[in-house]
Short mmCIF file of N, CA and C in Angstrom, two decimals:
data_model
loop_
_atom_site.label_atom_id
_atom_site.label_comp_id
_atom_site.label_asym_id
_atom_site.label_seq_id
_atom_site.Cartn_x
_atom_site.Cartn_y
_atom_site.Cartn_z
N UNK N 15 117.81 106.36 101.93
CA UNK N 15 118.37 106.38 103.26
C UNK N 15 118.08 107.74 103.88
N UNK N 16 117.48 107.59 105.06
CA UNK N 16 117.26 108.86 105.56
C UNK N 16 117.53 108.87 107.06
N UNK N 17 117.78 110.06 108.10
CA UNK N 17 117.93 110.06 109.23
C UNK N 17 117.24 110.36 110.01
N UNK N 18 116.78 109.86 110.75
CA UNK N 18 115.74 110.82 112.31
C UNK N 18 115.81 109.71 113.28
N UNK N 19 115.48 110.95 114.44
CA UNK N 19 115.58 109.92 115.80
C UNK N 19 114.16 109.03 116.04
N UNK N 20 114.30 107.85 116.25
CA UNK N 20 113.24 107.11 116.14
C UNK N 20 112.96 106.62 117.58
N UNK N 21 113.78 106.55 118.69
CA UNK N 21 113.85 106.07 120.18
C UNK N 21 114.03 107.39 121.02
N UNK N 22 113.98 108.65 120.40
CA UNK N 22 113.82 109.45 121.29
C UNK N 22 114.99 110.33 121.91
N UNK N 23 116.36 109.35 121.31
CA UNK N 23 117.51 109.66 122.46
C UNK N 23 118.34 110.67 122.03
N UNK N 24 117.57 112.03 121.50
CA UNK N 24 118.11 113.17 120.55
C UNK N 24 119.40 112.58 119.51
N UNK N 25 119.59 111.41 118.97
CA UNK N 25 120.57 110.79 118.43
C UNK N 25 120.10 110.75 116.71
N UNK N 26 119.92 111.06 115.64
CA UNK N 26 119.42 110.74 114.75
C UNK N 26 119.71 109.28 114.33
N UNK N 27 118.52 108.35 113.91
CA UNK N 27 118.68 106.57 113.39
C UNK N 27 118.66 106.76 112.15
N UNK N 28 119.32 105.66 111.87
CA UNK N 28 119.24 104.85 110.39
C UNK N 28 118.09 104.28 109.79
N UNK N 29 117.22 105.33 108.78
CA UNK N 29 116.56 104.30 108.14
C UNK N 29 116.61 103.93 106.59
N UNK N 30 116.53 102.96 106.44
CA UNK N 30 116.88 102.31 104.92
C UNK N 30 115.92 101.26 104.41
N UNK N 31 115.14 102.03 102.93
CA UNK N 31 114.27 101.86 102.02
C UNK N 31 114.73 99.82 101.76
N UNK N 32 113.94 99.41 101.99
CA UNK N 32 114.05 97.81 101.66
C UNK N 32 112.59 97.77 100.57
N UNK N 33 111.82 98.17 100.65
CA UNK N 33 110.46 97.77 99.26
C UNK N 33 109.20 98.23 99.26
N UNK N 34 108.91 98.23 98.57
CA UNK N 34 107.22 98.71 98.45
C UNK N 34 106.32 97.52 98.40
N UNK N 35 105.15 97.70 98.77
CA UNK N 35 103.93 97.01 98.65
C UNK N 35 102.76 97.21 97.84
N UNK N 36 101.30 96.71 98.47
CA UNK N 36 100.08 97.50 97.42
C UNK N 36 100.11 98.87 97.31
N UNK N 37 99.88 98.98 96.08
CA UNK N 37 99.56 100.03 95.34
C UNK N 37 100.73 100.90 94.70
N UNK N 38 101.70 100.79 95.07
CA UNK N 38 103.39 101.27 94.77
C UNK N 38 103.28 102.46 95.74
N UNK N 39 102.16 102.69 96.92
CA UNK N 39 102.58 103.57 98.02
C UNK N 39 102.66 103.45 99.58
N UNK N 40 102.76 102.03 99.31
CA UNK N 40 103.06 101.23 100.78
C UNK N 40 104.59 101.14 100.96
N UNK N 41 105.57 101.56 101.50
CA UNK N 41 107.23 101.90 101.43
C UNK N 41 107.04 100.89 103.41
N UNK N 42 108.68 100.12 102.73
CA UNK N 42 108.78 98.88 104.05
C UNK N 42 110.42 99.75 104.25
N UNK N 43 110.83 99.97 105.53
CA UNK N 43 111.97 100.04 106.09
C UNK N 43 112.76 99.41 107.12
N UNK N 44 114.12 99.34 107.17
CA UNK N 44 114.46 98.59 108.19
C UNK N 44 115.21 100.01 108.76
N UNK N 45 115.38 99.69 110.10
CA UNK N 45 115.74 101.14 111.12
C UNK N 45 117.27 100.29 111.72
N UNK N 46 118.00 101.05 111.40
CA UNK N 46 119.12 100.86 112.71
C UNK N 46 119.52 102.07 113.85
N UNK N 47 119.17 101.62 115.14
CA UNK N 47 119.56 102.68 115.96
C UNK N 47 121.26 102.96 116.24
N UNK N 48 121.50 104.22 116.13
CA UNK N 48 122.80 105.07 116.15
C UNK N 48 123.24 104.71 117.64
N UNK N 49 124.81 104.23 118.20
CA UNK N 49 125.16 104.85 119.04
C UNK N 49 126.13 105.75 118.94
N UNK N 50 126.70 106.66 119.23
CA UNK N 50 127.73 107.47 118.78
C UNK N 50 128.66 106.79 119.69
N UNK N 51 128.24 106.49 121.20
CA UNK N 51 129.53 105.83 122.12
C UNK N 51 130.10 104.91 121.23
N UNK N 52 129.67 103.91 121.11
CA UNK N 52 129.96 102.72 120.96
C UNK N 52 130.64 102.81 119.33
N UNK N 53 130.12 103.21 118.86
CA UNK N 53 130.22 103.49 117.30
C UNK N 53 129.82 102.19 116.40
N UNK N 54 128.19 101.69 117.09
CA UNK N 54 127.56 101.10 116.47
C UNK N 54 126.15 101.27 116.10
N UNK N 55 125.37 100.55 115.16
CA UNK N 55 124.15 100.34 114.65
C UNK N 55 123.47 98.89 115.16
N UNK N 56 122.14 98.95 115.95
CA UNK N 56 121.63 97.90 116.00
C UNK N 56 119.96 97.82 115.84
N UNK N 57 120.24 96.86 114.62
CA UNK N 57 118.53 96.67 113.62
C UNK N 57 117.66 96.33 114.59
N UNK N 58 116.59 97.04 114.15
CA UNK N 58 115.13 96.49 115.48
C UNK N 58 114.65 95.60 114.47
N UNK N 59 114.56 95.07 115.23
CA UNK N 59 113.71 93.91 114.80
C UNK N 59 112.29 93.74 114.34
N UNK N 60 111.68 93.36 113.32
CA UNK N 60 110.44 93.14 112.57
C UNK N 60 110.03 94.99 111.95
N UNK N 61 111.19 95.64 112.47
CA UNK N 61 110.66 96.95 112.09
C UNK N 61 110.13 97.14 110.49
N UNK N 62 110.60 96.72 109.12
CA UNK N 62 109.85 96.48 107.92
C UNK N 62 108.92 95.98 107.59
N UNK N 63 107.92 95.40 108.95
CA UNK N 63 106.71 95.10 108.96
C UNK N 63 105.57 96.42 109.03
N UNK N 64 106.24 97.53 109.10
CA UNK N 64 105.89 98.50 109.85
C UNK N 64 105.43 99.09 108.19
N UNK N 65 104.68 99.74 108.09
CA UNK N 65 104.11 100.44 106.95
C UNK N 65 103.73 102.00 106.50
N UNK N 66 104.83 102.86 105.69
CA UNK N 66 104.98 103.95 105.68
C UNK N 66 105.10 104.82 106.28
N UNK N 67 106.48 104.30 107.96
CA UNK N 67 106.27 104.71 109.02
C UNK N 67 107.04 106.13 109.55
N UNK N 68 106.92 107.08 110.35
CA UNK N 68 106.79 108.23 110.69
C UNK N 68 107.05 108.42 111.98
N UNK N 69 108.10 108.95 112.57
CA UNK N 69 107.92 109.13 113.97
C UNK N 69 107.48 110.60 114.72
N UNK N 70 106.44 110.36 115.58
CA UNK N 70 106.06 111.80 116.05
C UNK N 70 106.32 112.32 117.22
N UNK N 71 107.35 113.00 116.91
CA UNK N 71 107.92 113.63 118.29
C UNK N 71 107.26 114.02 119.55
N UNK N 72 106.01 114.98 119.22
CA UNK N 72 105.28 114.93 120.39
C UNK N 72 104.95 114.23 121.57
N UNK N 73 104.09 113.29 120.47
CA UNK N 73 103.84 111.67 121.23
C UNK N 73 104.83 110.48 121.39
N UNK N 74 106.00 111.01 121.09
CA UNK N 74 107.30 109.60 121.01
C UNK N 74 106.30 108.55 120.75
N UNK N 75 105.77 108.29 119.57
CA UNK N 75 105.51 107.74 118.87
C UNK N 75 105.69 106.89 117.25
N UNK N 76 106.09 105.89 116.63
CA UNK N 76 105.49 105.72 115.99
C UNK N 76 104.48 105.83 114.67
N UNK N 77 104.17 106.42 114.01
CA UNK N 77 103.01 106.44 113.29
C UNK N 77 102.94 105.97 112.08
N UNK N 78 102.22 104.39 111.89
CA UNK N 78 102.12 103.98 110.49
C UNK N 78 101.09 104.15 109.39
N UNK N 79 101.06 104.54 108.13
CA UNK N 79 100.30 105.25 107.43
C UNK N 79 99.90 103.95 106.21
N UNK N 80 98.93 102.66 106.16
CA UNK N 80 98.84 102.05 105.50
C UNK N 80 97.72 102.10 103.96
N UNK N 81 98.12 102.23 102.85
CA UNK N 81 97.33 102.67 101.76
C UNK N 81 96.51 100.53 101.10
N UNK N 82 95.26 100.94 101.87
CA UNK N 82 94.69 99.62 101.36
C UNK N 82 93.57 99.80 100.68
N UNK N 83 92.17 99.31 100.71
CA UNK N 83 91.28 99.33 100.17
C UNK N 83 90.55 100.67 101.29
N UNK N 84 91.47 100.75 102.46
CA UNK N 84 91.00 101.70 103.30
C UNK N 84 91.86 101.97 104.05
N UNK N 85 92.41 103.19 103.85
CA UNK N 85 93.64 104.00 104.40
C UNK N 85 93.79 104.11 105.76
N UNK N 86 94.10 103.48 106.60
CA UNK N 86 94.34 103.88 108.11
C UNK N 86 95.60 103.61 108.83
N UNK N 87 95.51 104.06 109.99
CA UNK N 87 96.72 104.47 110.73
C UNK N 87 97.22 103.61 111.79
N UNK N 88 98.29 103.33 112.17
CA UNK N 88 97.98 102.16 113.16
C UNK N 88 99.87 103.05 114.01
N UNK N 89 99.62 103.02 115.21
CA UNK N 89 100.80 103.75 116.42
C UNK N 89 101.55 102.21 116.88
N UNK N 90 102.90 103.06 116.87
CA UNK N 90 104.16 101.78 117.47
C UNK N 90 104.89 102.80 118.14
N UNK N 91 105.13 102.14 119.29
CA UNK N 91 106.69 102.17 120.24
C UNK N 91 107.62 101.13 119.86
N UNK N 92 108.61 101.59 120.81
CA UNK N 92 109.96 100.47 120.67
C UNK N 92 109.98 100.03 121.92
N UNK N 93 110.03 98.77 122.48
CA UNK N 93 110.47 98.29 123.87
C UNK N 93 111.77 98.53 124.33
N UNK N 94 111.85 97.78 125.54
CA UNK N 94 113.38 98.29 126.18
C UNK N 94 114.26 97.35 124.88
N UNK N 95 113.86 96.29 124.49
CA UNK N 95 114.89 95.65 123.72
C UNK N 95 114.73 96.29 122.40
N UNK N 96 114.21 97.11 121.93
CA UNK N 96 114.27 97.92 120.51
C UNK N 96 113.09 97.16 119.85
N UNK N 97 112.60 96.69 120.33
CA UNK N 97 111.22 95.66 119.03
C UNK N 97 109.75 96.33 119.03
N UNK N 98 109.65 96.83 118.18
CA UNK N 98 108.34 97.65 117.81
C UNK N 98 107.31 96.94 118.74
N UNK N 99 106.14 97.68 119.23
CA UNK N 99 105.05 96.71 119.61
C UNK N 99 103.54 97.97 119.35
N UNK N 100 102.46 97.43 118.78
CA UNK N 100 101.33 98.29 118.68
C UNK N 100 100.84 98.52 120.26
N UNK N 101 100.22 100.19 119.74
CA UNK N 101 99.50 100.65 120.73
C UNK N 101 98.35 100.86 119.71
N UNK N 102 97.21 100.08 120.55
CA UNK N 102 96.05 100.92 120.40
C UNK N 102 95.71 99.69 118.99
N UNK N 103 94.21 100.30 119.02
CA UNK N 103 94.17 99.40 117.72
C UNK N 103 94.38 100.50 116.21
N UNK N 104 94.64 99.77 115.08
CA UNK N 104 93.98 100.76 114.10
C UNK N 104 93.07 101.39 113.81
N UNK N 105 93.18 102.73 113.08
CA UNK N 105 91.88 103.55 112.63
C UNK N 105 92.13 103.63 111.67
N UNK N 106 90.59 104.12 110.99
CA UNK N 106 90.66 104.62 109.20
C UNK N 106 90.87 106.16 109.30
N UNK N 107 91.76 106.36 107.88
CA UNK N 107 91.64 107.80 107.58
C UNK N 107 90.61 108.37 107.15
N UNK N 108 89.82 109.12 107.53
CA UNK N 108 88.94 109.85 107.25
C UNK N 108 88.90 111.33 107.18
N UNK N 109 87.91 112.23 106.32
CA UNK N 109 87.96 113.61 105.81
C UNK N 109 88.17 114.17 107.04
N UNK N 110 87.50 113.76 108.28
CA UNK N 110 87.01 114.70 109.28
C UNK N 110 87.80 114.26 110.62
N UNK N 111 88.91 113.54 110.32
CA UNK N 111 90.27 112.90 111.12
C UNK N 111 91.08 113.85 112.09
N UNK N 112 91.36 114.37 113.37
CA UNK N 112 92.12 114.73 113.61
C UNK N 112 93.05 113.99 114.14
N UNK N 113 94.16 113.66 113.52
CA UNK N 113 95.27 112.64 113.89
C UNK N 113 95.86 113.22 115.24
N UNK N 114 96.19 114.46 115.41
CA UNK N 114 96.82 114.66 117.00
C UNK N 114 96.03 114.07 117.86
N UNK N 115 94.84 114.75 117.40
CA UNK N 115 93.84 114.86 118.84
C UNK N 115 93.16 112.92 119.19
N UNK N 116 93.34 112.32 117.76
CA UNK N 116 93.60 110.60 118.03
C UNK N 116 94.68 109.75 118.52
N UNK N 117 95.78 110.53 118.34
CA UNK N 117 96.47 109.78 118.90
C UNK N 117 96.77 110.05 120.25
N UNK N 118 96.43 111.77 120.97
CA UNK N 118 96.51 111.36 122.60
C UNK N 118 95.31 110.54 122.91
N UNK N 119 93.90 110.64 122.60
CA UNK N 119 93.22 109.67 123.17
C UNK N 119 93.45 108.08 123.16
N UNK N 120 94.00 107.46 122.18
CA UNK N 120 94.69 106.74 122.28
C UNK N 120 95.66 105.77 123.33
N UNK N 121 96.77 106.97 123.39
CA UNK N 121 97.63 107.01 124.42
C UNK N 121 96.97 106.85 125.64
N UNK N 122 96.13 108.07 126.35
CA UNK N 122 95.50 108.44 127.02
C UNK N 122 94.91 107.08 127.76
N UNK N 123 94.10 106.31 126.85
CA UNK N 123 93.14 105.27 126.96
C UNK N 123 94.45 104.28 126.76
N UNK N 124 95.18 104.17 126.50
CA UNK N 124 96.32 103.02 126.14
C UNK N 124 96.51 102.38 127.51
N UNK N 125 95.66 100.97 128.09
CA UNK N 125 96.30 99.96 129.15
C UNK N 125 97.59 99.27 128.54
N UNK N 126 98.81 99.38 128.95
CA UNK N 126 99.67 98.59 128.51
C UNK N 126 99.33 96.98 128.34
N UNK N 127 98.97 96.46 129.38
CA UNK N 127 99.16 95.47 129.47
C UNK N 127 98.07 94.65 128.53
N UNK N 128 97.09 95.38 128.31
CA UNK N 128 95.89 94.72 127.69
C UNK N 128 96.18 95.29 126.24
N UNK N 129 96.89 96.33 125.60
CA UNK N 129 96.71 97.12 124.31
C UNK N 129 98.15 96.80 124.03
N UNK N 130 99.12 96.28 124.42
CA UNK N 130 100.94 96.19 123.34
C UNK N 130 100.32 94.85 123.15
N UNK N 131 100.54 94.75 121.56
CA UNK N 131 100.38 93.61 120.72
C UNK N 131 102.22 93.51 119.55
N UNK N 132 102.55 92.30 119.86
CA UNK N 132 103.54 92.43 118.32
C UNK N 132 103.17 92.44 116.95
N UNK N 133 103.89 92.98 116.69
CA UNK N 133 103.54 93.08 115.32
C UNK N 133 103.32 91.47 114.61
N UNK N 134 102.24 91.88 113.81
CA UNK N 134 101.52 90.16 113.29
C UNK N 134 100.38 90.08 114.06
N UNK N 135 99.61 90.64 114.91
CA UNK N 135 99.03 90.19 115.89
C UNK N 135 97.59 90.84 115.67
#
């Protein structure tokens, strides 16, 4: 169980270890967002689909880190209703990778309407 803000709203979230996958370094979590008003938790949805995931403050981003036959990275937001959705397509990790400088182009180049996919998709 660990804490960080995952929606941005300087609030630290709930996240909690549910399983591993290939290779024993693929880690699945489910997130509950904090309200302090309310004095509740509410689970996003399909978020344990999400794969060894990371949020990066800079980019209020997202960042999933998947260990397969080829290591790459794949970026999520949360919608207004809390449900993860991809930006961008995936990339491979590579020696000569700069992950900042990929994920503003990314962004940058990110059409909403043509690039948010749900997860599964």
């Amino acid at each position: 169980m660990t804490y960080e803000d995952y929606n941005n709203d300087g609030i630290k979230d709930l996240l909690i270890f549910e399983d591993t996958g290939g290779r024993g370094g693929n880690s699945f979590y489910n997130l509950y967002l904090v309200n302090p008003k309310n004095h509740t938790l509410t689970k996003v949805g399909d978020f344990n689909k999400i794969v060894n995931p990371n949020y990066n403050k800079k980019y209020k981003v997202i960042v999933s880190y998947g260990l397969t036959g080829t290591n790459y990275y794949q970026l999520y937001k949360l919608n207004k209703k809390h449900i993860p959705y991809k930006i961008g397509k995936p990339f491979d990790d590579t020696e000569d990778l700069d992950l900042d400088k990929k994920i503003a182009t990314i962004l940058k180049n990110n059409n909403p309407k043509q690039q948010i996919k749900k997860i599964g998709n």
